[in-house]
PDB file of C-alpha atoms in Angstrom:
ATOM      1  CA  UNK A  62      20.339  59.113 -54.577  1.00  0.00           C
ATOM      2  CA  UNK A  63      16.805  58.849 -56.426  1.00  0.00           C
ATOM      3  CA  UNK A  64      17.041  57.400 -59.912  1.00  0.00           C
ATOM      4  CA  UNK A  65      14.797  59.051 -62.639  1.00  0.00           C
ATOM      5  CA  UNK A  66      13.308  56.628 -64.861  1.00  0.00           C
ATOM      6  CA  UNK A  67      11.148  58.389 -68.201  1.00  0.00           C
ATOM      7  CA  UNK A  68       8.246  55.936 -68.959  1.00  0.00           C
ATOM      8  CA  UNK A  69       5.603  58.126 -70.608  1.00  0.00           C
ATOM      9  CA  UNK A  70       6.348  58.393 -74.287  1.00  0.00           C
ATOM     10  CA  UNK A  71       3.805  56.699 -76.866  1.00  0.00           C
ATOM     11  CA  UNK A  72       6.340  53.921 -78.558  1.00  0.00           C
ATOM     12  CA  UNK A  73       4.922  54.332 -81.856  1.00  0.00           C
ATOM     13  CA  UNK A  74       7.521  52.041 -83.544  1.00  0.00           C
ATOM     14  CA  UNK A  75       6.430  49.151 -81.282  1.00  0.00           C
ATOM     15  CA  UNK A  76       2.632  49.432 -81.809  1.00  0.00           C
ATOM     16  CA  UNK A  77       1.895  46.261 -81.561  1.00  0.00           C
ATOM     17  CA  UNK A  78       2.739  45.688 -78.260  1.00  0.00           C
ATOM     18  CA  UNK A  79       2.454  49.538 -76.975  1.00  0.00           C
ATOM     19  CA  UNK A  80      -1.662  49.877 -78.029  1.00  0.00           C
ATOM     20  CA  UNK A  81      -2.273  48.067 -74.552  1.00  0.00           C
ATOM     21  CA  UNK A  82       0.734  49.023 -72.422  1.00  0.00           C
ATOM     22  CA  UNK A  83       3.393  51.504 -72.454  1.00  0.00           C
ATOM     23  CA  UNK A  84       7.033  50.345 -73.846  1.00  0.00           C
ATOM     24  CA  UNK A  85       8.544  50.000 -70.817  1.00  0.00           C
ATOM     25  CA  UNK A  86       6.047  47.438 -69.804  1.00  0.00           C
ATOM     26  CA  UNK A  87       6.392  45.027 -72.817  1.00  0.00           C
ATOM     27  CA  UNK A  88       8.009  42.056 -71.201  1.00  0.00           C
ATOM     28  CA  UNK A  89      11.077  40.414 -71.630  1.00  0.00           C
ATOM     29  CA  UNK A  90      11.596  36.730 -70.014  1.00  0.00           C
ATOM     30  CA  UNK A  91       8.146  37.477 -68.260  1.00  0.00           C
ATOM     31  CA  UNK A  92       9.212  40.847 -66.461  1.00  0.00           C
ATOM     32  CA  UNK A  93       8.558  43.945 -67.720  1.00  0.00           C
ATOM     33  CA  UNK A  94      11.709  45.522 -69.406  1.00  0.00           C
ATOM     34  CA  UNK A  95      11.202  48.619 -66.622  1.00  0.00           C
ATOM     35  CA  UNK A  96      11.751  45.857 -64.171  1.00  0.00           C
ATOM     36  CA  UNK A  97      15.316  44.998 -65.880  1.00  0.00           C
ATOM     37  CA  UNK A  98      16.206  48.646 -65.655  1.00  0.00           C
ATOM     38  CA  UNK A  99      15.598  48.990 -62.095  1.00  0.00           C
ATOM     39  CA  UNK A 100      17.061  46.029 -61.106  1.00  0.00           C
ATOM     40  CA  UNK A 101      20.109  46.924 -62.638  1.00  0.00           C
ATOM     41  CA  UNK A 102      20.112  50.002 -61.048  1.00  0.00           C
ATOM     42  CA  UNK A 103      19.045  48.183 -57.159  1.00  0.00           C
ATOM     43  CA  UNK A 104      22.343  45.991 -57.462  1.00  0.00           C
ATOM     44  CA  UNK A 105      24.302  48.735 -57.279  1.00  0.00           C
ATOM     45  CA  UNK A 106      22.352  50.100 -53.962  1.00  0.00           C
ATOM     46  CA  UNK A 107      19.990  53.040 -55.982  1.00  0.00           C
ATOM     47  CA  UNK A 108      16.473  51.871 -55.103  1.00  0.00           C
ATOM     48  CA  UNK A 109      14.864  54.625 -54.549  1.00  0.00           C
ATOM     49  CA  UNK A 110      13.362  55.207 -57.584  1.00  0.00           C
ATOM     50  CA  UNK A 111      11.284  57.965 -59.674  1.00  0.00           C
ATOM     51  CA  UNK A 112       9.034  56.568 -62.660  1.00  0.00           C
ATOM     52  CA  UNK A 113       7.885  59.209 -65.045  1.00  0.00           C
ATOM     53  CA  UNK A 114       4.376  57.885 -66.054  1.00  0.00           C
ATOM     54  CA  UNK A 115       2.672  59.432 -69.230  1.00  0.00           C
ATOM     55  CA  UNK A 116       0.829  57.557 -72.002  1.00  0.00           C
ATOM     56  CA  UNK A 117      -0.969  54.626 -69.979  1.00  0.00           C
ATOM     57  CA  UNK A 118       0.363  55.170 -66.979  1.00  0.00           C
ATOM     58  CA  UNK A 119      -1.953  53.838 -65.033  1.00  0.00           C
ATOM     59  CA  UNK A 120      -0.909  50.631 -66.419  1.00  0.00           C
ATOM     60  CA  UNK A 121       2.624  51.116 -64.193  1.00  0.00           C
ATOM     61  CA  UNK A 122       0.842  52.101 -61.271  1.00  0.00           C
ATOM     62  CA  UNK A 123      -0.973  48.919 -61.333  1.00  0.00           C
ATOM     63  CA  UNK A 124       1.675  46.697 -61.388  1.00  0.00           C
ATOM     64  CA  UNK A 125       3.397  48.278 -58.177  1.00  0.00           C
ATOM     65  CA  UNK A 126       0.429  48.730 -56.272  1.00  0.00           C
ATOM     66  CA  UNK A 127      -0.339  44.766 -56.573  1.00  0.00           C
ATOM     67  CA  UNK A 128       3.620  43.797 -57.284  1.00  0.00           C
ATOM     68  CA  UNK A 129       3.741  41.959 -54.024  1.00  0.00           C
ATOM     69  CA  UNK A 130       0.494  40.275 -54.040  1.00  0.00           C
ATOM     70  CA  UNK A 131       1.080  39.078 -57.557  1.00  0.00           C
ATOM     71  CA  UNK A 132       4.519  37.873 -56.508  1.00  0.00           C
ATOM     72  CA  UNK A 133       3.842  35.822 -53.370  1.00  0.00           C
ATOM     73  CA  UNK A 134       1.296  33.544 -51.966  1.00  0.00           C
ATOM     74  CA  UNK A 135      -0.723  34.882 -49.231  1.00  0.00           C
ATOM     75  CA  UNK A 136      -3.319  33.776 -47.036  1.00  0.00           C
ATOM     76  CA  UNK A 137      -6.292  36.196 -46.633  1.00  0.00           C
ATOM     77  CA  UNK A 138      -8.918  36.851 -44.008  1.00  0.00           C
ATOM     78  CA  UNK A 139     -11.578  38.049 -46.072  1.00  0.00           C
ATOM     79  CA  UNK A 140     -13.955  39.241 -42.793  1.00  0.00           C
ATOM     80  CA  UNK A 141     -10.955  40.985 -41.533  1.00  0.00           C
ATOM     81  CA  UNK A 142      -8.916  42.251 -44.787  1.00  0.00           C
ATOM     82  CA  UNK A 143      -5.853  40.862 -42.637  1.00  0.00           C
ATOM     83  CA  UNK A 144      -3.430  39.723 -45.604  1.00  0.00           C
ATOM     84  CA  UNK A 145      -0.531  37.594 -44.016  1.00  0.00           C
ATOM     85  CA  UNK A 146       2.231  36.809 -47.031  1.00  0.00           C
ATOM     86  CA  UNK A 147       4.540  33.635 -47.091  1.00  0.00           C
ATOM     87  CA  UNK A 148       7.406  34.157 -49.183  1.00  0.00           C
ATOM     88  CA  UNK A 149       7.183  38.238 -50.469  1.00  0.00           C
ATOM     89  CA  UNK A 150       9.228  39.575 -52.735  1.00  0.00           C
ATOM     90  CA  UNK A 151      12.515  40.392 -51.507  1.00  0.00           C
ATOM     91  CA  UNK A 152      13.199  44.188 -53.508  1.00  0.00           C
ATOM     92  CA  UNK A 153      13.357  46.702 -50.892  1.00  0.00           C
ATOM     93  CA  UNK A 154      12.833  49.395 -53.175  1.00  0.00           C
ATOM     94  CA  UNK A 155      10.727  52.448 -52.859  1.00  0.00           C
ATOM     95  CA  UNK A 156       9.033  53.359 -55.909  1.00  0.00           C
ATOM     96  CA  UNK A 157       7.623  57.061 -56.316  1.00  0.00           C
ATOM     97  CA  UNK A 158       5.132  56.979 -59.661  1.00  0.00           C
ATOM     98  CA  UNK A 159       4.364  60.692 -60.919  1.00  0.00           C
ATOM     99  CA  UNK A 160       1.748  61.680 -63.644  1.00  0.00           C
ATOM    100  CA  UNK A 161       3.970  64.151 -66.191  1.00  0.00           C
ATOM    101  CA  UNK A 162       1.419  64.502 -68.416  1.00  0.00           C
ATOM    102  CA  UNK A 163       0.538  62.248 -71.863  1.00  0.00           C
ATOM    103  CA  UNK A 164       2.024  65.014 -74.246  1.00  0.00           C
ATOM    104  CA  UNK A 165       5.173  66.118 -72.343  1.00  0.00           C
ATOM    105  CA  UNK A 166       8.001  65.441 -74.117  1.00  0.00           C
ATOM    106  CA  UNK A 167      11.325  64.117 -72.239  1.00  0.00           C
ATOM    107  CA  UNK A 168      12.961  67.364 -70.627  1.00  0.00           C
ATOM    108  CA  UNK A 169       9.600  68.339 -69.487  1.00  0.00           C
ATOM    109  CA  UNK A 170       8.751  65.048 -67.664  1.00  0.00           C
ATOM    110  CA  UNK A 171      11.886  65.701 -66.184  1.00  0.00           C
ATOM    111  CA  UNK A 172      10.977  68.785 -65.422  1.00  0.00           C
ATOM    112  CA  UNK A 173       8.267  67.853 -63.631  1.00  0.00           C
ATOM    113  CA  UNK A 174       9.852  65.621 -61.045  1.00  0.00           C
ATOM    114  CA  UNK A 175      11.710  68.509 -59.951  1.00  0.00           C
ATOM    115  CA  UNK A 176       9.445  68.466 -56.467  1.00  0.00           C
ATOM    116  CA  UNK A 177       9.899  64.989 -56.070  1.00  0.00           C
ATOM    117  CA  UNK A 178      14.137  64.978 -56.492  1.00  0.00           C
ATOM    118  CA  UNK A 179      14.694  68.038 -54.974  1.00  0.00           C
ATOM    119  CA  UNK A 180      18.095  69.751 -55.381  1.00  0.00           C
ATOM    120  CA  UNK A 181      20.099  66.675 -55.046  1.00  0.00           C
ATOM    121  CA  UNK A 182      21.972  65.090 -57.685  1.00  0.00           C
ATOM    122  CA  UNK A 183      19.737  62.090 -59.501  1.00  0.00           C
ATOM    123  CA  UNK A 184      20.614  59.167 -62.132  1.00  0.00           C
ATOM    124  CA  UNK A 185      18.413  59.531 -64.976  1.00  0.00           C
ATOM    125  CA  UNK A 186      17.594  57.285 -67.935  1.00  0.00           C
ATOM    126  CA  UNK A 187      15.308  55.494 -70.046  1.00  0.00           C
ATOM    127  CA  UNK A 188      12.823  52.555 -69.480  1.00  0.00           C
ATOM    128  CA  UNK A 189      12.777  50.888 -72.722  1.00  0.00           C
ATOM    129  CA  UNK A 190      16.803  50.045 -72.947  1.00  0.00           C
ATOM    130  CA  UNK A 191      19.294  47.900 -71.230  1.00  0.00           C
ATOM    131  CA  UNK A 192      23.035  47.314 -70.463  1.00  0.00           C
ATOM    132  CA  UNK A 193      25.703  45.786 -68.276  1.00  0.00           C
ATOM    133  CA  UNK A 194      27.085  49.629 -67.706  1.00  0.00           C
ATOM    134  CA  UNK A 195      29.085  49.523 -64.329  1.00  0.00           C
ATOM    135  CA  UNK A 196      26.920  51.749 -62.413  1.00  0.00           C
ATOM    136  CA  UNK A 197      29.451  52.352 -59.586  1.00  0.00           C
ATOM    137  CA  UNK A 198      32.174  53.110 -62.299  1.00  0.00           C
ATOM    138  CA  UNK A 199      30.177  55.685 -63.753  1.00  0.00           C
ATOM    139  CA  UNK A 200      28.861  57.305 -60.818  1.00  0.00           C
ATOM    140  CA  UNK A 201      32.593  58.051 -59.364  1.00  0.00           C
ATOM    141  CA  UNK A 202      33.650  58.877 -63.285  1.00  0.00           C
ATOM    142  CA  UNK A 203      30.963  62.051 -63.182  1.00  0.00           C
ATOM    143  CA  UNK A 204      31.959  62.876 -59.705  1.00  0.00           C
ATOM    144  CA  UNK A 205      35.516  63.055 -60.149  1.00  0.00           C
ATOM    145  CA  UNK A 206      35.123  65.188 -63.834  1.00  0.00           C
ATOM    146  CA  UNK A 207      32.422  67.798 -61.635  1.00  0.00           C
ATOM    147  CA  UNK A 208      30.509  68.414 -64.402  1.00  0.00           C
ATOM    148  CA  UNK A 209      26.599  69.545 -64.227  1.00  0.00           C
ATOM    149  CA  UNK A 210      25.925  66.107 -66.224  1.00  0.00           C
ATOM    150  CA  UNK A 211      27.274  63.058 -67.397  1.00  0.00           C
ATOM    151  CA  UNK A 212      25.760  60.671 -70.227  1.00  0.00           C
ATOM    152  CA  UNK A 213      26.958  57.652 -70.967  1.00  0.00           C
ATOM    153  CA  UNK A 214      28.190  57.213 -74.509  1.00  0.00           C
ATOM    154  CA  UNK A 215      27.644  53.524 -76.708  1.00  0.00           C
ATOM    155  CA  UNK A 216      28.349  52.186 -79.840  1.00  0.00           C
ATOM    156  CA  UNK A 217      25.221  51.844 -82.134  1.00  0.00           C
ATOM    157  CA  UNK A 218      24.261  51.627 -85.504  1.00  0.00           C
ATOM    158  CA  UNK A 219      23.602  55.376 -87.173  1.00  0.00           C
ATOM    159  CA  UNK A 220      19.546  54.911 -86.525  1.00  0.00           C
ATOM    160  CA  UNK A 221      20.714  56.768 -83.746  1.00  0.00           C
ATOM    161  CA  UNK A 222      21.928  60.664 -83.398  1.00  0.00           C
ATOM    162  CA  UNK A 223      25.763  60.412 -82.257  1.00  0.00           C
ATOM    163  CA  UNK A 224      27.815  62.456 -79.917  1.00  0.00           C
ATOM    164  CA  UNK A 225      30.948  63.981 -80.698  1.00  0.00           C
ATOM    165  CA  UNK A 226      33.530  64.201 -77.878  1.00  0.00           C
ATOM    166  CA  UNK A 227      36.746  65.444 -76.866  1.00  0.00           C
ATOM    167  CA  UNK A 228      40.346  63.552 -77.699  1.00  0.00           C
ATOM    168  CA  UNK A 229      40.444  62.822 -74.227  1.00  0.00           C
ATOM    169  CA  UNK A 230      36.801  61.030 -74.319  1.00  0.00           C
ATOM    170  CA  UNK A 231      36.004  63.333 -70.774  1.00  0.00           C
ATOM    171  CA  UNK A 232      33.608  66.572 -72.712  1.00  0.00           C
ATOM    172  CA  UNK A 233      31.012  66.166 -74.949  1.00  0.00           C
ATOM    173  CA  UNK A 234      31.363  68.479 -77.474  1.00  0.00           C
ATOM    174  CA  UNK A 235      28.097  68.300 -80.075  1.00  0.00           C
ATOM    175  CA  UNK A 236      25.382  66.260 -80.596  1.00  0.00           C
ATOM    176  CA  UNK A 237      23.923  65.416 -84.193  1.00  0.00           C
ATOM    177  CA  UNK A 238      20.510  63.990 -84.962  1.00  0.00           C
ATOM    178  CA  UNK A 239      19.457  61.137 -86.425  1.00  0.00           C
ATOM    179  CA  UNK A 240      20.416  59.862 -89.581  1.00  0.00           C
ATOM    180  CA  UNK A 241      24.606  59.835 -89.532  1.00  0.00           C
ATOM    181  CA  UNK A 242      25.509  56.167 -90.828  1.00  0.00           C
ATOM    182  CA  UNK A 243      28.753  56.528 -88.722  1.00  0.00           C
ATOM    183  CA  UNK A 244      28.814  53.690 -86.057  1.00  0.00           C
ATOM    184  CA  UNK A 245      30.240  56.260 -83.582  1.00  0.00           C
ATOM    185  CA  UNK A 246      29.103  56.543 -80.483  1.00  0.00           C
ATOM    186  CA  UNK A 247      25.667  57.460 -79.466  1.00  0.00           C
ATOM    187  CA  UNK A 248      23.750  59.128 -76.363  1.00  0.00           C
ATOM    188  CA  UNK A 249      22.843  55.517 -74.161  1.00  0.00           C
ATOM    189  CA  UNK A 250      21.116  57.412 -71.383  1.00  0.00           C
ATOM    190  CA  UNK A 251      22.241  56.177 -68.075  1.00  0.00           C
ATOM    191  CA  UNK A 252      22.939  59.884 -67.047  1.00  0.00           C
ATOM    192  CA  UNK A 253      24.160  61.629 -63.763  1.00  0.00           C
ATOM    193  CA  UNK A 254      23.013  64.912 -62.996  1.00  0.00           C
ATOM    194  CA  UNK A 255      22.919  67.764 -61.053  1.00  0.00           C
ATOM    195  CA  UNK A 256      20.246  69.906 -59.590  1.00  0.00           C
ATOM    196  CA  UNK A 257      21.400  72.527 -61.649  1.00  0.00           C
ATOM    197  CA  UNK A 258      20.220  70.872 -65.193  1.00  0.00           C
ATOM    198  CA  UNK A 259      16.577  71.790 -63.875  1.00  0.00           C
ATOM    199  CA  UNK A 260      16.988  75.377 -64.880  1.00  0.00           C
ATOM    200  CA  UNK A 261      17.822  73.869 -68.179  1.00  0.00           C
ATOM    201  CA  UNK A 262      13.836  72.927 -68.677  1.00  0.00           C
ATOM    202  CA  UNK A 263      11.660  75.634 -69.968  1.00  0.00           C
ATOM    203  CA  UNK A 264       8.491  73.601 -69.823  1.00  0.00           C
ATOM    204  CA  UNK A 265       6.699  70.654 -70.893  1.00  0.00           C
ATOM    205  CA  UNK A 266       7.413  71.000 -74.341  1.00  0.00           C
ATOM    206  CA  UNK A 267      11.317  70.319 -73.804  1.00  0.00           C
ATOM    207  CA  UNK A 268      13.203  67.832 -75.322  1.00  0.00           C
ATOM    208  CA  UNK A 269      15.600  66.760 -72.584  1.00  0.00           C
ATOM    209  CA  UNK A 270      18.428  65.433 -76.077  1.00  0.00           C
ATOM    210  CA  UNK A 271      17.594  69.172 -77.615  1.00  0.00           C
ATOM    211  CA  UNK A 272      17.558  71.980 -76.147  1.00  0.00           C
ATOM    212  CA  UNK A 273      18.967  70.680 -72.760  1.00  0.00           C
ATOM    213  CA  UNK A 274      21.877  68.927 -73.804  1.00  0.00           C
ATOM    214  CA  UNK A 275      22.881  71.390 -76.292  1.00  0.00           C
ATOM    215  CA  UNK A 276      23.239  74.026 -73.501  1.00  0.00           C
ATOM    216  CA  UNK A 277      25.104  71.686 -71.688  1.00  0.00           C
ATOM    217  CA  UNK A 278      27.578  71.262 -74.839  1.00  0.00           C
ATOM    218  CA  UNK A 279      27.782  74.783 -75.319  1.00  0.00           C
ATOM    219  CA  UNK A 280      28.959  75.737 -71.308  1.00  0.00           C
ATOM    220  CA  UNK A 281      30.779  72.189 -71.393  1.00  0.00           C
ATOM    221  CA  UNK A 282      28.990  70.851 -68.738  1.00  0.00           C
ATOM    222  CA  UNK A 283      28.131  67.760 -70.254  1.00  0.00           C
ATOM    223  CA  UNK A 284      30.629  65.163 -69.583  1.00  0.00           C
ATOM    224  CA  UNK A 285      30.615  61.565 -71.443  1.00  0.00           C
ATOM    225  CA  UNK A 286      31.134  57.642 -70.167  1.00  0.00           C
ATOM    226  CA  UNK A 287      32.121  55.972 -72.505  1.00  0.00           C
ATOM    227  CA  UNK A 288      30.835  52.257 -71.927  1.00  0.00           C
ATOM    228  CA  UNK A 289      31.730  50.057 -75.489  1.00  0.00           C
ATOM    229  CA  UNK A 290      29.987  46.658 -74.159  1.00  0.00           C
ATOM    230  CA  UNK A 291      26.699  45.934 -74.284  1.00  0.00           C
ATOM    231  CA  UNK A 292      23.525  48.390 -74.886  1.00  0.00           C
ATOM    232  CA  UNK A 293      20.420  47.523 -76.416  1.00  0.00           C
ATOM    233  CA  UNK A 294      16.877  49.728 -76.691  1.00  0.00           C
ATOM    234  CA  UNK A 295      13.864  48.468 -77.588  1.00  0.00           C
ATOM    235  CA  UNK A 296      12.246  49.742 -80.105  1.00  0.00           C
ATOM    236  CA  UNK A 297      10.934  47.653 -82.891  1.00  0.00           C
ATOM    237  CA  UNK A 298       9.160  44.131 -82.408  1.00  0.00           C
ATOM    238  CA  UNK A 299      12.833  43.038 -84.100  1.00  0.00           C
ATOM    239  CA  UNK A 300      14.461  44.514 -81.272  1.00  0.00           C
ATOM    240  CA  UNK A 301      12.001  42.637 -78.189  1.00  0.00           C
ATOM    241  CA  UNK A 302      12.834  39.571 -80.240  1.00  0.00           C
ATOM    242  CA  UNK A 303      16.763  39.706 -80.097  1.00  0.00           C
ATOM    243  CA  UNK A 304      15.980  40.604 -76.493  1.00  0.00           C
ATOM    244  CA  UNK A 305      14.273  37.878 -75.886  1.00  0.00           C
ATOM    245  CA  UNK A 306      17.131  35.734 -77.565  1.00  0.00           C
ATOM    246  CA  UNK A 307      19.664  37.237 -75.371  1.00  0.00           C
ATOM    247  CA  UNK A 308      17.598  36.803 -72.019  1.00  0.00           C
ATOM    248  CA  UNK A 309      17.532  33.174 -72.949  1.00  0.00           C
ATOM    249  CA  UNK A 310      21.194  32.852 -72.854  1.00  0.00           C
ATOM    250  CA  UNK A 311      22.906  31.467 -69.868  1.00  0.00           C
ATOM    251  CA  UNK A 312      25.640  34.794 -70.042  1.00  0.00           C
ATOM    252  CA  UNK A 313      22.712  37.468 -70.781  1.00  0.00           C
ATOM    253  CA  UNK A 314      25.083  40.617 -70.401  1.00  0.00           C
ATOM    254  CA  UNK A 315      22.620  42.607 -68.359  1.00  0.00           C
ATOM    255  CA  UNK A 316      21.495  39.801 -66.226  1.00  0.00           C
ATOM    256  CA  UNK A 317      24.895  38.492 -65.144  1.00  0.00           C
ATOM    257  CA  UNK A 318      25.575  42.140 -63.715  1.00  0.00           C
ATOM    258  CA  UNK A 319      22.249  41.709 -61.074  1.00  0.00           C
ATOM    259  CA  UNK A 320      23.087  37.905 -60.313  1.00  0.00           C
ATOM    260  CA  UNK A 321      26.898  37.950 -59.877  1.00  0.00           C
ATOM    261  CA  UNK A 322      27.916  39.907 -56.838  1.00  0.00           C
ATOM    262  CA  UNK A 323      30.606  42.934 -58.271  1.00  0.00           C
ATOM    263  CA  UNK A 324      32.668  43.189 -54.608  1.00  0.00           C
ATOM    264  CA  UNK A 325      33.728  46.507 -52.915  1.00  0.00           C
ATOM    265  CA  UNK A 326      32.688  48.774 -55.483  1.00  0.00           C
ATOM    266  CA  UNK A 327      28.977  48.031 -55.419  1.00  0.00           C
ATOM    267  CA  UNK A 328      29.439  47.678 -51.421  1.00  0.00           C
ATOM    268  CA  UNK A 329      30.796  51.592 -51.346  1.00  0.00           C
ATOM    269  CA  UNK A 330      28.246  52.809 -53.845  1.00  0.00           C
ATOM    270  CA  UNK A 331      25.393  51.341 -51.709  1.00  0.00           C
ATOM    271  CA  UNK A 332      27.085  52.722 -48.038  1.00  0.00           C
ATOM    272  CA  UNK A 333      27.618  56.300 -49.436  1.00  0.00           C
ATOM    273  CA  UNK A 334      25.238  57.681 -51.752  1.00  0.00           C
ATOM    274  CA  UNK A 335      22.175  55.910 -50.733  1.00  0.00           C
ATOM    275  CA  UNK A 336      20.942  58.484 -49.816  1.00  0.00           C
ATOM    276  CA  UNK A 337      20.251  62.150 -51.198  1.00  0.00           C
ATOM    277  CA  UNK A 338      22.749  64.175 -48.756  1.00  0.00           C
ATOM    278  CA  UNK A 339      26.240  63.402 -50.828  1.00  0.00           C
ATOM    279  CA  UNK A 340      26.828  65.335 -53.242  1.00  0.00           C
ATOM    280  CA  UNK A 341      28.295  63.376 -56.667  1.00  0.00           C
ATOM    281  CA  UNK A 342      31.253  66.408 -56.957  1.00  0.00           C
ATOM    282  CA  UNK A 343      32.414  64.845 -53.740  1.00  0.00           C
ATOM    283  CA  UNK A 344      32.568  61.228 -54.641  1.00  0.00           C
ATOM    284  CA  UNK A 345      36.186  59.487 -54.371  1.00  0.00           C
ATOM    285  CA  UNK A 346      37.725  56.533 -56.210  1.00  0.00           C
ATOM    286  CA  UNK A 347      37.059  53.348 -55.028  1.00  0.00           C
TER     287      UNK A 347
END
């Protein structure tokens, strides 16, 4: 199963940092916060992933394209070009980097990756936020509820639009902008879809939380995982800042889920959807 990262948008909010790089390459603890997102994702055996490049993306093809050079020492034959490396990086991961144009906006960069995904069922989320949400758990949650997509739903501050869901916390049924001082819950990304959300995109002008979702509301096809630990985006120099606080902690929340092994469930995850064949609708508790 490819996982569909969107790293394109401008980060206007973050300016500072985001007039040399794009947001999801401001670092936290030395690594890019992209970096945090994929490992995440690699624990739980999805590492094949998609980055959505837009505004400076050249910057993200960069750091792949020399990630294991920069990462290991390496002895070079400089008549030959023969590079032999001593201690590489160990992430197996296979990293597909797609231009979806500076101005697209978020459904149409998803959009776009349509030839790359294919008509398999993807994760999809965002490169400038983290979390400690059990991907396994969610995963077999949106393949057990068979709906076209599933987003998972977190507690923020009303900054944020909120979703409003069913009494049995399985449908989602609206989803209000910005500006509701409610403290409900809010759209975290961290989404499972399927193929079918494609012919949700009209072009690059789509905004995947607009348009997209609200068709998805209205055929209730949008399903919601509710994860009430922790989330955290980044956008405000205030926000890399508490970041940075929390990476510094010995029990970071996000980091403890990549450095502590999580047993069977991460075990079955990695053995049967690795790859693009296995349909989510079919997935069984573990």
């Amino acid at each position: 199963m490819k996982v569909v990262i969107l790293a394109g948008g401008l980060g206007t909010r973050i300016s500072e940092e985001t007039s040399v790089r794009p947001k999801p390459m401001v670092e936290i603890g030395g690594k890019p916060l992209l970096w945090h997102v994929m490992r995440h994702y690699a624990h739980f055996g999805l590492k094949d992933f998609v980055i959505c490049c837009g505004y400076k993306g050249e910057y993200i093809k960069d750091f792949f394209l020399n990630y294991r050079s920069l990462g290991s020492d390496f002895t070079i034959d400089l008549g030959s070009g023969e590079v032999n490396f001593h201690n590489p990086v160990d992430e197996d991961w296979k990293v597909t980097l797609i231009d979806t144009g500076a101005d697209s906006m978020t459904g149409g960069r998803v959009g776009r990756a349509r030839s790359v995904i294919g008509d398999s069922p993807f994760c999809l989320t965002y490169g400038d936020g983290v979390s400690n949400v059990p991907i396994d758990r969610l995963l077999e949650y949106h393949g057990r509820h068979g709906k076209w997509a599933t987003v998972t739903a977190v507690r923020q501050p009303g900054r944020f639009g909120a979703l409003g869901m069913s009494e049995d916390g399985v449908s989602v049924t609206g989803f209000r902008e910005k500006g509701l001082d409610d403290g409900g819950h809010i759209n975290g990304g961290f989404y499972v879809c399927e193929p079918e959300v494609f012919d949700l995109i009209d072009g690059d002008s789509t905004v995947w939380e607009r348009e997209p979702m609200d068709k998805l509301v209205d055929q209730n096809q949008l399903a919601a995982f509710r994860h009430d630990d922790f989330w955290q985006c980044m956008d405000t120099l205030r926000d890399k800042s508490y970041l940075e606080e929390v990476w510094a902690q010995p029990d970071c929340p996000w980091r403890m889920v990549y450095e502590k092994p999580s047993g069977q469930p991460r075990e079955w995850v990695a053995a049967n959807i690795g790859g693009t064949d296995i349909p989510n609708r079919i997935l069984t508790a573990v």
